[in-house]
Amino acid sequence: MNRERKIIRGIGTSSGVAIGRAYVLERGKIPVPKRNIKPEAHDREINRLRTAIKDAQEELKSIKDRLDEEIRKHAFIIDTHLLILQDDFLINSVIDVIRNENVNAEWALDMVVSRILTTLEKVEDPYLRERAQDIEYVYKRLMRIMVKKVKLDIDSLHLSAKTIIVAHDLSPADTIHLNLKKISGFVTDIGGRTSHTSIVARALEIPAVVGTQVASSTVKNFERIIIDGDEGIAIVNPSEEDVKYYVRKQKLLKEKKNEHLRIAKLKPETKDGFKVKIGANIELIPEMEIVEKYGGEGIGLYRTEYLYLSRKAIPTEEDHFQVYKKLAERKSFSYVTIRTLDIGGDKFVSNLDLAKELNPAMGLRAIRLCIKETQLFKSQLKGILRASAYGPLKILIPMISGIDEVIKTKEIIRECMAELEERKISYNKDIEVGVMIEVPSSCMISEILAKEVDFFSIGTNDLIQYTLAIDRVNEYVSYLYEPLHPGVLRLIKNTIDAAHKEGIEVALCGEMSSEPLYIPVLLGLGIDELSMNPYSIPQAKSIIRKLDQDYCRDLANHILSMKSGREAERFLKGELKEVLKDDWILMDNRYDLLKGRI
Ligand code: PEP
Ligand code: MG
């Protein structure tokens, strides 16, 4: 039977290619047996319930003990589940149902939990409503134990070494249950770079594609699936051509890995001696090691949203300080750019009570929220300032759309500095303050902004979204996502030229910075730093070392004269094949594949 080939798009959050069979982690489909029992059997059923609770507690405790340091921060989730398992109201209600209705423990538990969930659904308070998820989680764990379905579906499988886990989402507890040695990839419906699946996958170097929205409802068990953690795509029931391409890519990636580790040590310098800085985009402290291994000279973007995501309460000044100090003290980094909170848009955290907005990407996001919630902002800024006494930290402000936001932010920073002085705490008085250029208006006024700040960092992920009016997480318009669109390229050029006129440097930290096809163009436009996911650094270095500056300048000028992104892309593909040689092999048909043309 010929199964339909489908391409599922998401966010590639852990590099690499996996080819295998899908295993779909299904949730909420545990058949609940109903048995009418005699009163003499009440105690037996109550005991079964109590034993299941004890087993579930033990399971959760052992999961908690086994958590790695980073993931341990999520232990509060497990604590919440443990508390539910001790809840007298819940347990007594189930016992009452067993006794009063003469039913087995599973059925009684199902009745009680359904009632609680129905009540919670009607509650206005979002915090209470969210607790429903925790109750559901505990319910499923108990039910699995009682119906003798092992802890998690996956445990019962004799997985071959090539299983790709497809799930709606994976909690830290789920991930810990999986036998990670037998898993070659992850695909999830929800999540982003900082979701648990992504973090675990990156730490273990297992490819992952998250945020697909549809994977768990589209993919069927044991279907053949390929995932590409760099491109953020999963191909279900791939064609022979897909398989051939990805087997080749996988082989090349493997071969390239050693070569990459060698290249990682080399300088990112063109043939004629022009040096570009290469930084890394990270969000976790353990990733520092990966940056060093893959040859990043600094951190071009430290996304701080994870700090807010990984704990129950909003992080304090001290929490911020402790994390940033670790970054500052790392001797191998010549600079570390800490981006202040960029929450809102496609990034959410549950410990901030944000109003629901119809259009969050254009709402109270990032600096807008920080200026409104000054105390929240100040605790982060003070954390950064205090850590700046220990190493080369810079402050980066996201989502700037006009000069007033810059002036206001600088005023708040000065207030933080004054407060630290009063507390006699040292900090770097000359700490550089830069802005993300990711809203078209900021590109258009870059010559004004350049007079006020120490550096720019172009965030093309958002810049492309706002310039081309395409929601960056909306798959229906992803075909319009064109970094080489003349509208985007002109904004980038305008920004770089304005910055250089004022003598400040420009970094580019969107996904565009690691695209082999775009690197020569960005160099030609005069970019000073490229900041990217650490695994892409060696390839970027390898490409840079094959280029020379005059060639890149001519190339950029030529591209700027083109009428459309597609035309520019076509031209570059033809042009760069020869120049990039072995770096090209990995890419020869991926662009077509991405656009769904294969
Ligand atoms: C960007 O917008 O390009 C960027 C680097 O930031 P983020 O993806 O975190 O919005
Ligand atoms: Mg952004």
Coordinates of C-alpha atoms and ligand atoms in Angstrom, one line a residue, residues 339 342 347 365 436 438 462 472, ligand 2:
R339 CA 19.2 39.7 26.0
D342 CA 11.6 38.8 25.4
K347 CA 7.2 33.0 23.7
R365 CA 5.9 42.0 24.2
M436 CA 17.8 44.2 18.7
E438 CA 13.9 43.4 14.5
D462 CA 11.2 38.8 13.8
R472 CA 6.6 33.3 12.1
Ligands
MG2 MG 13.3 38.3 18.0

